[in-house]
Amino acid sequence: MLVLAIDTSTPAVTAGLVALDGDALESRGDRVTVDPRAHGELITPHALEAVKAGGVTLRDLDAIVCGVGPGPFTGLRAGMATAASLAHALGIPAYPVCSLDAIAADVAPGEAPFLVLTDARRREVYWAAYAADGSRTDGPHVERPADLETTIKVAAGDGALLYADTLGVQPIEPRFPSPLGLVKAADFGQEPAPLTPLYLRRPDAVEPAVRKKVTTP
């Protein structure tokens, strides 16, 4: 089974081709650029380059996995629109994945619970808590780091690096979702749910207010 994995929920613009054979996963090619302003510009070229690097064409794909956040409105929209368009054109399923779960799927196995935090801007983080086996136990949420009350001492994600001192946590890898992590977090055993974004808050852009009428005296 060949899966194209896409994520634009963080500053990393991520696309990768993953071969899935039972429980075995193999990365066949990936393209990642960390640039929070280039989601719309890079995600489609990255997806095409990742497929080409794997020595196949889009027609060889069996499924698409897409990170649906939480993340900023503009970034998420770019990745999800790309995933939805490709899935529709190719007639294959697109599986939504919580991007925090994808990061958690790449955390090295251990004996302690951990957090995953990503930068939500506005001095906030998107976060979720996980058991040692990687199963999510809380979240996702959006919150100011100073308001996040937790006894967990290790955290993955770029938000952990940014606010390690405030949170009192030890940052661990990874920082961003990877193609392998996205595929690990997907549930291929059932029909995919709709690609619904996890914004967790209203977008920054708002409709302009009604202009006041200007009358001539």
Coordinates of C-alpha atoms in Angstrom, one line a residue:
M1 CA 0.0 0.0 0.0
L2 CA 1.5 3.3 -1.1
V3 CA 0.4 6.4 1.0
L4 CA 1.1 10.0 0.4
A5 CA 1.4 11.9 3.7
I6 CA 0.9 15.6 3.9
D7 CA 1.0 18.1 6.8
T8 CA 1.0 21.9 7.0
S9 CA -0.1 22.4 10.6
T10 CA 3.3 23.7 11.8
P11 CA 6.0 25.8 10.2
A12 CA 7.2 22.7 8.5
V13 CA 5.7 22.0 5.0
T14 CA 5.8 18.2 4.9
A15 CA 5.1 15.6 2.2
G16 CA 6.3 12.1 1.9
L17 CA 5.7 8.7 0.3
V18 CA 5.3 5.8 2.7
A19 CA 5.0 2.1 1.8
L20 CA 2.8 0.2 4.2
D21 CA 3.0 -3.6 4.4
G22 CA 1.1 -4.9 7.4
D23 CA 2.7 -3.2 10.4
A24 CA 5.9 -2.5 8.4
L25 CA 6.5 1.1 7.2
E26 CA 9.1 2.3 4.8
S27 CA 9.8 5.8 3.7
R28 CA 10.2 6.0 0.0
G29 CA 10.8 9.8 -0.3
D30 CA 10.0 12.9 1.5
R31 CA 10.3 16.7 1.1
V32 CA 10.2 19.0 4.2
T33 CA 10.8 22.8 4.3
V34 CA 10.5 24.8 7.5
D35 CA 8.9 28.0 6.4
P36 CA 5.7 29.2 8.0
R37 CA 4.9 31.5 5.0
A38 CA 5.3 28.9 2.3
H39 CA 2.6 26.3 2.9
G40 CA 0.5 27.2 -0.1
E41 CA 3.5 27.7 -2.4
L42 CA 5.4 24.5 -1.5
I43 CA 3.0 21.8 -0.5
T44 CA 1.9 20.7 -4.0
P45 CA 5.5 20.7 -5.4
H46 CA 6.7 18.8 -2.3
A47 CA 4.0 16.2 -2.8
L48 CA 4.9 15.7 -6.5
E49 CA 8.6 15.5 -5.7
A50 CA 8.1 13.0 -2.9
V51 CA 6.1 10.7 -5.2
K52 CA 8.7 11.1 -8.0
A53 CA 11.5 10.3 -5.5
G54 CA 9.8 7.1 -4.7
G55 CA 9.9 6.0 -8.3
V56 CA 6.1 6.0 -8.8
T57 CA 3.4 8.3 -10.1
L58 CA 0.3 9.7 -8.5
R59 CA -1.8 7.0 -10.1
D60 CA 0.1 4.4 -8.1
L61 CA -1.1 5.8 -4.8
D62 CA -3.5 3.9 -2.7
A63 CA -4.4 6.5 -0.1
I64 CA -3.5 9.9 1.3
V65 CA -3.0 10.8 4.9
C66 CA -3.4 14.5 5.9
G67 CA -2.6 16.2 9.2
V68 CA -5.7 18.3 10.2
G69 CA -4.1 20.2 13.0
P70 CA -4.5 21.8 15.4
G71 CA -2.9 24.6 13.5
P72 CA -3.3 28.1 12.0
F73 CA -6.1 28.6 9.5
T74 CA -4.1 29.5 6.4
G75 CA -1.5 26.7 6.8
L76 CA -4.1 24.0 7.5
R77 CA -6.2 25.1 4.5
A78 CA -3.3 24.7 2.1
G79 CA -2.5 21.2 3.1
M80 CA -6.0 19.9 3.4
A81 CA -7.2 21.4 0.1
T82 CA -4.2 19.7 -1.6
A83 CA -5.0 16.4 0.0
A84 CA -8.7 16.6 -0.8
S85 CA -8.1 17.6 -4.4
L86 CA -5.6 14.8 -5.0
A87 CA -7.9 12.2 -3.3
H88 CA -10.9 13.3 -5.4
A89 CA -8.9 13.4 -8.7
L90 CA -7.3 10.0 -8.1
G91 CA -10.4 8.3 -6.6
I92 CA -8.6 7.2 -3.4
P93 CA -9.4 7.8 0.3
A94 CA -7.9 10.6 2.3
Y95 CA -7.5 9.9 6.0
P96 CA -7.4 12.8 8.6
V97 CA -4.9 12.6 11.4
C98 CA -4.5 14.8 14.4
S99 CA -1.0 16.4 13.8
L100 CA -0.1 16.2 17.5
D101 CA -0.8 12.4 17.3
A102 CA 1.6 12.2 14.4
I103 CA 4.3 13.8 16.4
A104 CA 3.5 11.5 19.4
A105 CA 3.8 8.4 17.1
D106 CA 7.5 9.3 16.5
V107 CA 8.4 9.7 20.1
A108 CA 10.9 7.1 21.2
P109 CA 9.3 4.4 23.4
G110 CA 9.7 5.0 27.1
E111 CA 8.1 4.4 30.5
A112 CA 6.8 7.9 31.2
P113 CA 3.9 10.0 29.9
F114 CA 4.7 13.0 27.7
L115 CA 3.2 16.1 26.2
V116 CA 3.2 17.3 22.6
L117 CA 3.1 21.0 22.1
T118 CA 3.2 23.1 18.9
D119 CA 3.4 26.8 18.5
A120 CA 0.0 28.4 18.2
R121 CA 1.3 31.9 17.9
R122 CA -0.1 34.7 20.1
R123 CA 2.1 33.3 22.8
E124 CA 0.0 30.2 23.0
V125 CA 0.5 26.5 22.3
Y126 CA -1.6 23.7 20.9
W127 CA -1.1 20.7 23.2
A128 CA -2.1 17.2 24.1
A129 CA -1.0 14.6 26.7
Y130 CA 0.0 11.1 26.0
A131 CA 0.6 7.9 27.9
A132 CA 3.9 6.1 27.7
D133 CA 2.6 3.9 24.9
G134 CA 1.7 7.0 22.8
S135 CA -2.1 6.9 23.3
R136 CA -3.6 10.3 23.8
T137 CA -5.0 10.9 27.3
D138 CA -6.0 14.6 27.0
G139 CA -6.5 17.3 24.4
P140 CA -6.0 18.7 22.0
H141 CA -6.3 22.2 23.5
V142 CA -5.0 25.7 22.9
E143 CA -3.7 27.5 25.9
R144 CA -1.1 30.0 27.2
P145 CA 2.0 28.0 28.4
A146 CA 1.8 29.8 31.8
D147 CA -1.7 28.5 32.3
L148 CA -1.0 24.9 31.4
E149 CA -1.0 22.9 34.6
T150 CA 0.8 19.5 34.3
T151 CA 3.0 17.2 36.3
I152 CA 4.5 15.7 33.0
K153 CA 8.2 16.6 32.6
V154 CA 9.0 15.8 29.0
A155 CA 7.4 17.2 25.8
A156 CA 7.9 16.9 22.1
G157 CA 7.1 19.5 19.4
D158 CA 8.4 23.0 18.6
G159 CA 6.2 24.5 21.3
A160 CA 8.2 22.5 23.9
L161 CA 11.4 24.1 22.7
L162 CA 9.9 27.6 22.7
Y163 CA 8.4 27.4 26.2
A164 CA 10.5 24.8 28.0
D165 CA 11.4 27.2 30.8
T166 CA 7.9 28.4 31.3
L167 CA 6.5 24.9 31.4
G168 CA 9.4 23.3 33.3
V169 CA 9.7 20.5 30.7
Q170 CA 12.6 18.7 29.0
P171 CA 12.2 19.0 25.2
I172 CA 12.4 15.7 23.2
E173 CA 12.3 14.9 19.5
P174 CA 10.5 15.2 17.2
R175 CA 9.7 18.9 16.6
F176 CA 7.3 18.4 13.7
P177 CA 5.1 15.7 12.2
S178 CA 6.9 13.4 9.8
P179 CA 5.4 11.3 6.9
L180 CA 6.1 8.1 8.8
G181 CA 4.4 9.5 12.0
L182 CA 1.4 10.6 10.0
V183 CA 0.9 7.2 8.6
K184 CA 1.5 5.5 12.0
A185 CA -1.3 7.6 13.5
A186 CA -3.8 6.9 10.7
D187 CA -6.5 4.3 11.1
F188 CA -6.8 2.3 7.9
G189 CA -9.1 -0.2 9.4
Q190 CA -12.2 1.8 8.8
E191 CA -13.7 4.3 6.4
P192 CA -11.9 7.7 6.7
A193 CA -13.7 10.5 8.5
P194 CA -14.2 13.8 6.6
L195 CA -11.2 16.1 6.4
T196 CA -12.3 18.5 9.2
P197 CA -9.7 21.0 10.4
L198 CA -8.9 21.3 14.1
Y199 CA -8.6 25.1 14.4
L200 CA -9.5 25.2 18.2
R201 CA -10.0 29.0 17.8
R202 CA -11.4 31.5 15.4
P203 CA -9.1 32.5 12.4
D204 CA -7.3 35.9 12.7
A205 CA -9.0 37.2 9.6
V206 CA -12.5 38.6 10.1
E207 CA -15.0 40.2 7.9
P208 CA -14.8 44.0 7.8
A209 CA -17.4 45.9 9.7
V210 CA -20.1 47.7 7.9
R211 CA -18.9 51.1 6.8
K212 CA -20.6 54.1 8.2
K213 CA -22.6 56.1 5.8
V214 CA -21.2 59.4 4.8
T215 CA -23.8 62.1 4.2
T216 CA -23.4 65.5 2.9
P217 CA -24.8 68.3 5.1

